[in-house]
Coordinates of C-alpha atoms and ligand atoms in Angstrom, one line a residue:
X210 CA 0.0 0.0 0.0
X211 CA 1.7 3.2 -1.2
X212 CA -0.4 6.1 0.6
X213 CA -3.6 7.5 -1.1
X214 CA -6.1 4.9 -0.2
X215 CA -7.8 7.1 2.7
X216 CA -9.7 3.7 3.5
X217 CA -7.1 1.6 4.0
X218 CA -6.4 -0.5 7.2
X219 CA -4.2 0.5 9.7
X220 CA -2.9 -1.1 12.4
X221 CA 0.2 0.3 15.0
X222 CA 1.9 -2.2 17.0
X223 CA 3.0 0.1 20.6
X224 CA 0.7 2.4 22.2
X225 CA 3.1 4.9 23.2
X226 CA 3.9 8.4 22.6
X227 CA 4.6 7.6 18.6
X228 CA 1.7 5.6 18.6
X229 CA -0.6 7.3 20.3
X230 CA 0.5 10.1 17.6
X231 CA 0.3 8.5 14.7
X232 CA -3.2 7.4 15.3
X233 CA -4.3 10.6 16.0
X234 CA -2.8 12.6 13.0
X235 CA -3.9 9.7 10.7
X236 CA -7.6 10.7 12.0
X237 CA -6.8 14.8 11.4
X238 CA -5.9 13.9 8.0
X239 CA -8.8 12.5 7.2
X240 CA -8.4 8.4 7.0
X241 CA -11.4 7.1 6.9
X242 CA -10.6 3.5 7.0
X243 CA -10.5 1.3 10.0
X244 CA -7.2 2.3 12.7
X245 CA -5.9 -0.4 15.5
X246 CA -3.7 0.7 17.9
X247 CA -2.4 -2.4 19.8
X248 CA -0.8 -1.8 23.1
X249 CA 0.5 -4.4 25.4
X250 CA 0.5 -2.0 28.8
X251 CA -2.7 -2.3 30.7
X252 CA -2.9 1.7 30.6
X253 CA -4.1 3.8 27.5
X254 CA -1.1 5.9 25.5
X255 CA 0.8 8.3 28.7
X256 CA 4.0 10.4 28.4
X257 CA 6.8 8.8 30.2
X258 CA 8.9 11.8 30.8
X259 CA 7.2 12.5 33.8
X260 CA 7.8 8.8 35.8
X261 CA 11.2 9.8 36.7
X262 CA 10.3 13.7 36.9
X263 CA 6.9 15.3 38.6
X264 CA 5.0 11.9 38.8
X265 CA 7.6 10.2 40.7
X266 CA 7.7 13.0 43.4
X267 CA 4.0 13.0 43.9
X268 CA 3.2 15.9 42.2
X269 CA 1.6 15.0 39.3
X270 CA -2.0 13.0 38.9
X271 CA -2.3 9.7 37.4
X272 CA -4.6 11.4 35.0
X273 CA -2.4 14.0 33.7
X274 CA 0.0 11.5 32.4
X275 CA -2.4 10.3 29.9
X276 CA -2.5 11.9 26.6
X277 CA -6.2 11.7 26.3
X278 CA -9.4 10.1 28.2
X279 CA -10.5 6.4 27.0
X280 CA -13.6 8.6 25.2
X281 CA -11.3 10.3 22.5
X282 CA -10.3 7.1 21.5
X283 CA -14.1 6.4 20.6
X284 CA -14.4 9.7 19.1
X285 CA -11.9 9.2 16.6
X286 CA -12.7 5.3 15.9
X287 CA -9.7 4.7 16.7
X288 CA -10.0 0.8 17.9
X289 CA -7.6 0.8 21.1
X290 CA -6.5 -2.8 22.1
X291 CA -4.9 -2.8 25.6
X292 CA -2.9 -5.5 27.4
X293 CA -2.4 -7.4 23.8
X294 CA 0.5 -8.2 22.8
X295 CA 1.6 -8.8 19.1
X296 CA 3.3 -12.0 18.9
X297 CA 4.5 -11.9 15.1
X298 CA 4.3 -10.7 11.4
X299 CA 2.9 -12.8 8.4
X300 CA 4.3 -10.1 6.0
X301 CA 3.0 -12.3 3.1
X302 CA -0.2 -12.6 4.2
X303 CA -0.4 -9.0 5.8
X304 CA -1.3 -10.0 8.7
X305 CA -0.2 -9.8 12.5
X306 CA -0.8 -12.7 15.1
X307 CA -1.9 -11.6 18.8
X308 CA -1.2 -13.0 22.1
X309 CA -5.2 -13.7 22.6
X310 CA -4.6 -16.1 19.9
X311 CA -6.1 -14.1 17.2
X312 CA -4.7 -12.8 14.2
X313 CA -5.2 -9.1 12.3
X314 CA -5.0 -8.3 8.9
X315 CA -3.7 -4.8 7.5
X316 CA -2.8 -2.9 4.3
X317 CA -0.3 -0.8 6.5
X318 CA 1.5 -1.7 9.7
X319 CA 3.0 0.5 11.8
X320 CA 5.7 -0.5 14.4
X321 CA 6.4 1.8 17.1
X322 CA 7.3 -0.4 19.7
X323 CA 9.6 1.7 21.7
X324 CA 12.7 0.3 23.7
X325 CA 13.4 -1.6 27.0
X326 CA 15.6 -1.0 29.3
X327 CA 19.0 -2.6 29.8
X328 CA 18.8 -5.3 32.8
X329 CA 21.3 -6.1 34.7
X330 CA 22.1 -9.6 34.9
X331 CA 20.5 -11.9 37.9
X332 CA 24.3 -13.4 38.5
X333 CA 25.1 -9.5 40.0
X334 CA 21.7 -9.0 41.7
X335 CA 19.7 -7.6 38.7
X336 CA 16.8 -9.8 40.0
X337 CA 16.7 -8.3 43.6
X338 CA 13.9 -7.0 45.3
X339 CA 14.1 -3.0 45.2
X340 CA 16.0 -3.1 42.3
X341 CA 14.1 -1.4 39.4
X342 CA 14.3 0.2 36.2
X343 CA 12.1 3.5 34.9
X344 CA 10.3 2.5 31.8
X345 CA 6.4 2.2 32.9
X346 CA 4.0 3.5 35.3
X347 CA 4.2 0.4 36.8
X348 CA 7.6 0.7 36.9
X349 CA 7.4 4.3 38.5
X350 CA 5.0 2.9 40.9
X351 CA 7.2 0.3 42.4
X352 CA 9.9 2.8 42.5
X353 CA 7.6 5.6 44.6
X354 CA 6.3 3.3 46.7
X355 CA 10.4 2.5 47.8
X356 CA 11.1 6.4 47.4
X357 CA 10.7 6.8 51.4
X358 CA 12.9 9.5 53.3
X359 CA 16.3 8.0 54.9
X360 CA 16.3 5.2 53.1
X361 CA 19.4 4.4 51.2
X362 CA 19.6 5.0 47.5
X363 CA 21.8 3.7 44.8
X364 CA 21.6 5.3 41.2
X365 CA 23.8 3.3 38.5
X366 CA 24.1 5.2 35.7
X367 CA 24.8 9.7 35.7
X368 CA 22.7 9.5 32.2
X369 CA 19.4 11.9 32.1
X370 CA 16.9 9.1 33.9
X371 CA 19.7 8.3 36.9
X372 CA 19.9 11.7 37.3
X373 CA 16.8 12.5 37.3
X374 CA 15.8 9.7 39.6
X375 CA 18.6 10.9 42.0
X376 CA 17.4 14.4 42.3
X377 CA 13.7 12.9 43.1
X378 CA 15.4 10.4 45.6
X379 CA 17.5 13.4 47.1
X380 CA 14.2 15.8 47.5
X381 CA 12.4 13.1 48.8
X382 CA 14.8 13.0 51.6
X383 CA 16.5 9.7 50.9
X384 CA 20.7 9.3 51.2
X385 CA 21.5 9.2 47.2
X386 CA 24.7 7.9 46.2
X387 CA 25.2 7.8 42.1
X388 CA 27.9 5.5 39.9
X389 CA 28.7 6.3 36.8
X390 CA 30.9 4.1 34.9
X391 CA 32.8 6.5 32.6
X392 CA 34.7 9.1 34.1
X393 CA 32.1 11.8 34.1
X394 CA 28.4 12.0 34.0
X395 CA 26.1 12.1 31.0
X396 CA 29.9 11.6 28.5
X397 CA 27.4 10.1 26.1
X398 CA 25.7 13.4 25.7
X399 CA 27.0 16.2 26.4
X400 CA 30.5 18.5 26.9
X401 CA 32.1 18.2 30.6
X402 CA 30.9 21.5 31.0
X403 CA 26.8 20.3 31.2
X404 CA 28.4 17.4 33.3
X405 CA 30.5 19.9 35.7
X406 CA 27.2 22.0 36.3
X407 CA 25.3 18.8 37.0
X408 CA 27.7 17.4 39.5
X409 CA 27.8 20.2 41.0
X410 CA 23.9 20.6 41.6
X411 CA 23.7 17.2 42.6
X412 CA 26.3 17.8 45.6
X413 CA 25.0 20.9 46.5
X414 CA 21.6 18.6 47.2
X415 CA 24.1 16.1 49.2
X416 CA 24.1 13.2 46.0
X417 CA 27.7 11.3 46.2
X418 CA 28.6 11.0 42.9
X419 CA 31.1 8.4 42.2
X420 CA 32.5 8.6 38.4
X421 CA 34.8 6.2 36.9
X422 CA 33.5 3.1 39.0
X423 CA 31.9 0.2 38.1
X424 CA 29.0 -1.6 40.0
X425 CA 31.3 -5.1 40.5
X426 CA 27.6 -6.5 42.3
X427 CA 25.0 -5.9 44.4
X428 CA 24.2 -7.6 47.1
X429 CA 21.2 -9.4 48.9
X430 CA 19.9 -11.5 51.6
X431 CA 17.1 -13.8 50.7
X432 CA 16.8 -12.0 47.3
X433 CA 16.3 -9.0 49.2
X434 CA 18.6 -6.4 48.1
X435 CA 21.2 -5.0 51.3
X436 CA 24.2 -3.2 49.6
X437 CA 26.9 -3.1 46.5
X438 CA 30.0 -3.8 45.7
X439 CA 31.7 -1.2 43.4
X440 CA 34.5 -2.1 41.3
X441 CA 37.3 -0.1 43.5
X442 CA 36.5 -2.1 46.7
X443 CA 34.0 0.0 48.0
X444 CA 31.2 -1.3 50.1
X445 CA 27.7 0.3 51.0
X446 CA 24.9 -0.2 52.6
X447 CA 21.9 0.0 49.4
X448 CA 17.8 -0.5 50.1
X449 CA 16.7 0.7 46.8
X450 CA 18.6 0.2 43.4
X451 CA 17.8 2.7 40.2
X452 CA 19.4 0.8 37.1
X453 CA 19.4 3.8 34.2
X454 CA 22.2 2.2 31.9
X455 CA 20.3 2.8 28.8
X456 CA 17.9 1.3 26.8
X457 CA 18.0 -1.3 23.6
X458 CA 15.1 -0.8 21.0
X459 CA 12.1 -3.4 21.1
X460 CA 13.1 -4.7 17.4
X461 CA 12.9 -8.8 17.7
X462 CA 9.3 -8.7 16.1
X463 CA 10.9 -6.8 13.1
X464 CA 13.6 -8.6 13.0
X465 CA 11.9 -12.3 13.0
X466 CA 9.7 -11.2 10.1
X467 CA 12.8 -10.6 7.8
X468 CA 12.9 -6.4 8.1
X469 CA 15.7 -5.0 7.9
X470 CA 17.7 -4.1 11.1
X471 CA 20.9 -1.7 11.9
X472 CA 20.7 -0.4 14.9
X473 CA 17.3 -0.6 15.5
X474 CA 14.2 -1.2 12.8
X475 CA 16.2 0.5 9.6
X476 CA 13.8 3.0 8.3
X477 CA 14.0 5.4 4.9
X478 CA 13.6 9.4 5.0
X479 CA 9.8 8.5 4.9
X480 CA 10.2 6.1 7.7
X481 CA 9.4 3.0 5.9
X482 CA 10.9 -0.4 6.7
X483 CA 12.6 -2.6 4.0
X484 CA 8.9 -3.8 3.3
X485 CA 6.9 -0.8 2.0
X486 CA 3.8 -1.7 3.6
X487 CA 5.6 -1.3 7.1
X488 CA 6.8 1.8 9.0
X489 CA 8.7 1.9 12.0
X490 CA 9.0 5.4 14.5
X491 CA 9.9 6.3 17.6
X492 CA 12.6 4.7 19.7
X493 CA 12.5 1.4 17.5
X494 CA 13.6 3.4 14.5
X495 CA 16.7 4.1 12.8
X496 CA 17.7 6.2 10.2
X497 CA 20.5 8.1 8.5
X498 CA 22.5 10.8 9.7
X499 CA 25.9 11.7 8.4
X500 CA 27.7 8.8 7.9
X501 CA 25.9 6.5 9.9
X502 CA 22.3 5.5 11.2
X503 CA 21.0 6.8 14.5
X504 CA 18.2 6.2 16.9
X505 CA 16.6 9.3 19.1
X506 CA 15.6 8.5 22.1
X507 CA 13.0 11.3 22.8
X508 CA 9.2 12.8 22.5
X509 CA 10.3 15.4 19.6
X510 CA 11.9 12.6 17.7
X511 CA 8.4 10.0 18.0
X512 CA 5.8 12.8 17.3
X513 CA 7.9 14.2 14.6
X514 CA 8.6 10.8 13.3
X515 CA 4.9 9.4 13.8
X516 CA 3.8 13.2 12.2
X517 CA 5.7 11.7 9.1
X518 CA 4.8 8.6 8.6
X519 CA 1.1 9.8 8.8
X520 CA 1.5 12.1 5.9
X521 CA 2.8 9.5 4.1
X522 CA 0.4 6.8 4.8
X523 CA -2.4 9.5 3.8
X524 CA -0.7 9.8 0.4
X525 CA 1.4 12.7 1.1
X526 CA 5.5 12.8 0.5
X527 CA 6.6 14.9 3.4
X528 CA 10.3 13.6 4.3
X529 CA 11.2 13.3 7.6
X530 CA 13.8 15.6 8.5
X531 CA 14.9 15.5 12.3
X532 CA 15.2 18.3 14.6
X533 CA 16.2 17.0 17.9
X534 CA 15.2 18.5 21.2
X535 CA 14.8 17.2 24.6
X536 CA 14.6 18.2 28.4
X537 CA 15.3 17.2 32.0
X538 CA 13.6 18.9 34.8
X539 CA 16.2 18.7 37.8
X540 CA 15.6 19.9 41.3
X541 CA 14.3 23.6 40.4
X542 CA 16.5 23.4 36.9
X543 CA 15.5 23.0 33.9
X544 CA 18.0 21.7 31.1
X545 CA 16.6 22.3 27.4
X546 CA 18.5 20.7 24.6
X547 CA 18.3 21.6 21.2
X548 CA 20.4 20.4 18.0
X549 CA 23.1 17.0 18.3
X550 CA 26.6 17.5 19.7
X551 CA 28.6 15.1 17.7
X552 CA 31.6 16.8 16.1
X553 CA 32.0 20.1 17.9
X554 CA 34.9 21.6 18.7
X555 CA 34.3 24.2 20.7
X556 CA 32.0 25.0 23.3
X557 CA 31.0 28.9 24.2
X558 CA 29.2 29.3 27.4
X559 CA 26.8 32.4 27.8
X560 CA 26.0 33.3 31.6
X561 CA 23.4 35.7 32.0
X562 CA 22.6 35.5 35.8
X563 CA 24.0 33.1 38.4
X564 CA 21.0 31.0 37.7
X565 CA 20.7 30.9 33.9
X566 CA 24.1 29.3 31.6
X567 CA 23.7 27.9 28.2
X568 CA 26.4 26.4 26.5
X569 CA 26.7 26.4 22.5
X570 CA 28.7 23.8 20.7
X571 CA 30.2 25.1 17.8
X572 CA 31.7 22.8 15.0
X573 CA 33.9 25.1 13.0
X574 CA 31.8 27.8 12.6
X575 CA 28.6 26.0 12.2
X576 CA 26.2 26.0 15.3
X577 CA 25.6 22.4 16.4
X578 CA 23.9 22.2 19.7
X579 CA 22.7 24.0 22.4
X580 CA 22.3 23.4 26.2
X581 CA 20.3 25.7 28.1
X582 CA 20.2 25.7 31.8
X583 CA 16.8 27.9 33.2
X584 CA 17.4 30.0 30.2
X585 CA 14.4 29.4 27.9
X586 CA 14.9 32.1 25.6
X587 CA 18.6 31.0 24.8
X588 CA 16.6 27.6 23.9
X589 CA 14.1 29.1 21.6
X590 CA 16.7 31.1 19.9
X591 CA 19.1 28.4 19.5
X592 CA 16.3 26.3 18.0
X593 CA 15.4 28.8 15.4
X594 CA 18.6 28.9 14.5
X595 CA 19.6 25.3 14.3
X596 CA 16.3 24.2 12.6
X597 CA 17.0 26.5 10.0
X598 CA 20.2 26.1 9.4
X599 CA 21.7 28.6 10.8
X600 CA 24.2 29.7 12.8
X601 CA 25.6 32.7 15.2
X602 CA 28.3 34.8 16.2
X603 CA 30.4 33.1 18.8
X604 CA 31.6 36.7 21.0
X605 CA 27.8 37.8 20.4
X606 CA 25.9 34.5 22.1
X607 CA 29.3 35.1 24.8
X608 CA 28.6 38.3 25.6
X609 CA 25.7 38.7 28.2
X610 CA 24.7 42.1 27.1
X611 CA 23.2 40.4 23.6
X612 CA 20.0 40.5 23.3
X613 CA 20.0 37.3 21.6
X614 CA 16.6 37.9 19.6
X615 CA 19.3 40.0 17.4
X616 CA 21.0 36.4 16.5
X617 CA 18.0 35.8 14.2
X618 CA 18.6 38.0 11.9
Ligands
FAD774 P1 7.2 4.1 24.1 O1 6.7 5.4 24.6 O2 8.2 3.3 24.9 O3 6.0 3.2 23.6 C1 6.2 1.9 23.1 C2 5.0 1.0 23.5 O4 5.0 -0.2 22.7 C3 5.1 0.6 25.0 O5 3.9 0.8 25.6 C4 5.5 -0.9 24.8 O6 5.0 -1.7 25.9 C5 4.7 -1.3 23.6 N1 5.1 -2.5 22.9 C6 6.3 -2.9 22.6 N2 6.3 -4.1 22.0 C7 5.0 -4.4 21.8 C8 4.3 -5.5 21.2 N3 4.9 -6.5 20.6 N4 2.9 -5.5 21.2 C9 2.2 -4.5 21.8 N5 2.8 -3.4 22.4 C10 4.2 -3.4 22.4 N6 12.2 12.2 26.3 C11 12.3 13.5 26.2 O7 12.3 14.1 25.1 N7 12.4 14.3 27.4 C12 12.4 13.7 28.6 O8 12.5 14.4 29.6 C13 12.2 12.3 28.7 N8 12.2 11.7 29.9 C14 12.0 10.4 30.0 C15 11.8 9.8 31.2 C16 11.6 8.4 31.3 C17 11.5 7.8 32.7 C18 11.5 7.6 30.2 C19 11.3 6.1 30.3 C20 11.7 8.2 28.9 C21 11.9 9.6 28.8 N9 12.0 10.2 27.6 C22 12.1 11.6 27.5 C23 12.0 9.4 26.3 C24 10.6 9.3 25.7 O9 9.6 9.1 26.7 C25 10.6 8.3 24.6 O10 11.6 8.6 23.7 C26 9.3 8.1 24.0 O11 8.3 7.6 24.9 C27 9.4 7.2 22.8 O12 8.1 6.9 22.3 P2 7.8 5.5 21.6 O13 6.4 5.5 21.2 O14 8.8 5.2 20.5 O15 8.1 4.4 22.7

């Protein structure tokens, strides 16, 4: 099926944020045809963002996590299949099988399956009890109800969800302590600049961030979990375990029906799979960039991606062209992140009170990424400029006296 036919069936495997999306802007476009969303959580389509941020602290309704009530899904017709799992793809007979037993037939498929997180194995206590991982609302709910004041906390892993999960832990009163593997938190992302101010908020809220060690195991009593071992000889006392290592995208259903893989589901500028009649978004999804395929693992990414692959399916031939952006709330800071690092060579920091610091990564000339720290309008500029192309004076964005609306143009 190659777009056009408005009454076409549709079924998305993942009822997430790209699924949720893509349902909803296939209904705005006017596809009149029959739409399945399959989801194999018990809960309809909710951000995740807020499980390690405002939910997790108590601050933030059940409700308000959802994207929309049960009744929009009505509304739109768009059939919403909970706690069903997709088992497998007949891609020669277009259909998918279900884990009720029942099979579903489609002229497009959509997989948008997201990513898991990485476990850690049950021969170093992966398996304990108080050990968890931030994926799900259930997830988040087993974490809260551990998140009590004074209890011990171990974060492994100083990427955005441990840190994240150690600032919650920290304002909820517990004892934090945080391992990171490489030598400095969040290397994967960003310049030890946005790591330096990071540490440094965290142990001004009394987290012990330990970089450059290793977990060597944690360790239980009765499959209870008691404490770790760290890789330097270090022993401590642990009651609840955070395991943010990263996540690996959900492709084995892909994969076992013959589609194309490289780094998660391989997908074109119109974020079709090797098989036409199949699109992949979100997390699960790679695609080109420079010399090499990449997966983003954010909300921009799956709405812009699911936004995409909607106009296609609806006959359009709108290329997917990605503009990356992403946040982490922090104890009162808020980190926005606009534009990808790799290749810079230079970074230029901006401080325009004690509270607000962006730092711009500069690759030659070119502007390549921003990092705004409680400076909002340093975002919204850089983003104007990086999503067009753009880029800005180095001494200007330095100086504190620019008003940067200038930078545009
Ligand atoms: P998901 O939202 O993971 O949805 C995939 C869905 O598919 C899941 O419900 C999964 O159970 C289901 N599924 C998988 N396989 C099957 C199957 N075979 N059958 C049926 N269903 C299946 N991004 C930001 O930009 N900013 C943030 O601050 C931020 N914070 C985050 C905090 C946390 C704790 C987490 C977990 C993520 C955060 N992210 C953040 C990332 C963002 O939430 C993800 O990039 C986004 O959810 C990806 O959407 P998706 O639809 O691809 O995957």
């Amino acid at each position: 099926m190659t777009g056009n036919d408005m009454n076409q069936r549709v079924v998305v495997v993942g009822g997430g944020q790209a699924g949720f999306e893509v349902c909803s802007k296939l209904r705005s476009l006017g596809m009149t045809g029959p739409i399945t969303l399959i989801g194999d959580e018990s809960q309809p389509p909710y951000q995740r963002p807020p499980l390690s941020k405002a939910y997790l602290l108590g601050k933030m309704e059940l409700e308000r996590l959802f994207f929309r009530p049960l009744q929009f899904y009505q509304d739109e017709k768009i059939n919403l299949r909970l706690e069903c799992a997709c088992t497998g793809i007949d891609r020669n007979a277009k259909s998918i099988a279900l884990s009720d037993g029942s099979t579903l037939g489609y002229d497009t498929l959509v997989l948008a399956t997201g990513a898991s997180p990485i476990r850690l194995p049950d021969a170093i206590g992966g398996d304990l009890e108080h050990v968890h991982y931030v994926r799900t609302l259930e997830d988040a709910d087993g974490m809260a109800d551990d998140f009590q004041a004074g209890r011990r906390a171990l974060i492994i892993g100083g990427g955005y969800i441990g840190l994240e999960a150690a600032a919650v832990a920290s304002g909820l009163g517990m004892n934090v302590t945080l391992v990171e593997a490489a030598d400095r938190i969040l290397q994967r992302v960003a310049a030890p600049e946005t790591s330096e101010y990071f540490r440094e908020l965290h142990s001004r809220h009394g987290v012990d961030i330990r970089e450059g060690v290793m977990l060597d195991r944690l360790k239980g009593e009765g499959g209870v979990l008691t404490g770790v071992l760290l890789s330097d000889g270090t022993e401590l006392g642990v009651d609840v375990a955070v395991v943010g290592i990263g996540i690996r995208p959900n492709q084995a259903l892909a994969d076992a029906a013959g589609v194309d893989i490289d780094n998660g589901i391989k997908v074109d500028t119109q974020c079709r799979t090797s098989d036409p009649d199949i699109y992949a978004i979100g997390d699960c999804a790679s695609f080109s960039h420079g010399n090499g395929r990449i997966r983003l693992e954010s909300v921009g990414n799956a709405i812009d991606q699911a936004q995409a692959a909607a106009a296609v399916i609806a006959g359009g031939d709108r290329p997917f062209c990605a503009k990356p952006w992403f946040w982490s709330d922090q104890y009162d800071v808020k980190l926005q992140i606009v534009g990808l690092s790799t290749g810079y060579d230079r970074i230029v920091t901006r401080k325009t009170t004690e509270d607000s610091i962006s730092f711009w990564y500069f690759g030659g000339d070119q502007l390549l990424a921003v990092d705004a720290m409680n400076d909002p309008r340093a975002y919204m500029v850089a983003k104007r400029l990086i999503d067009n192309g753009k880029s800005a004076d180095a001494s200007a964005v330095a100086d504190p006296d620019t008003d940067l609306k200038t930078l545009l143009n």
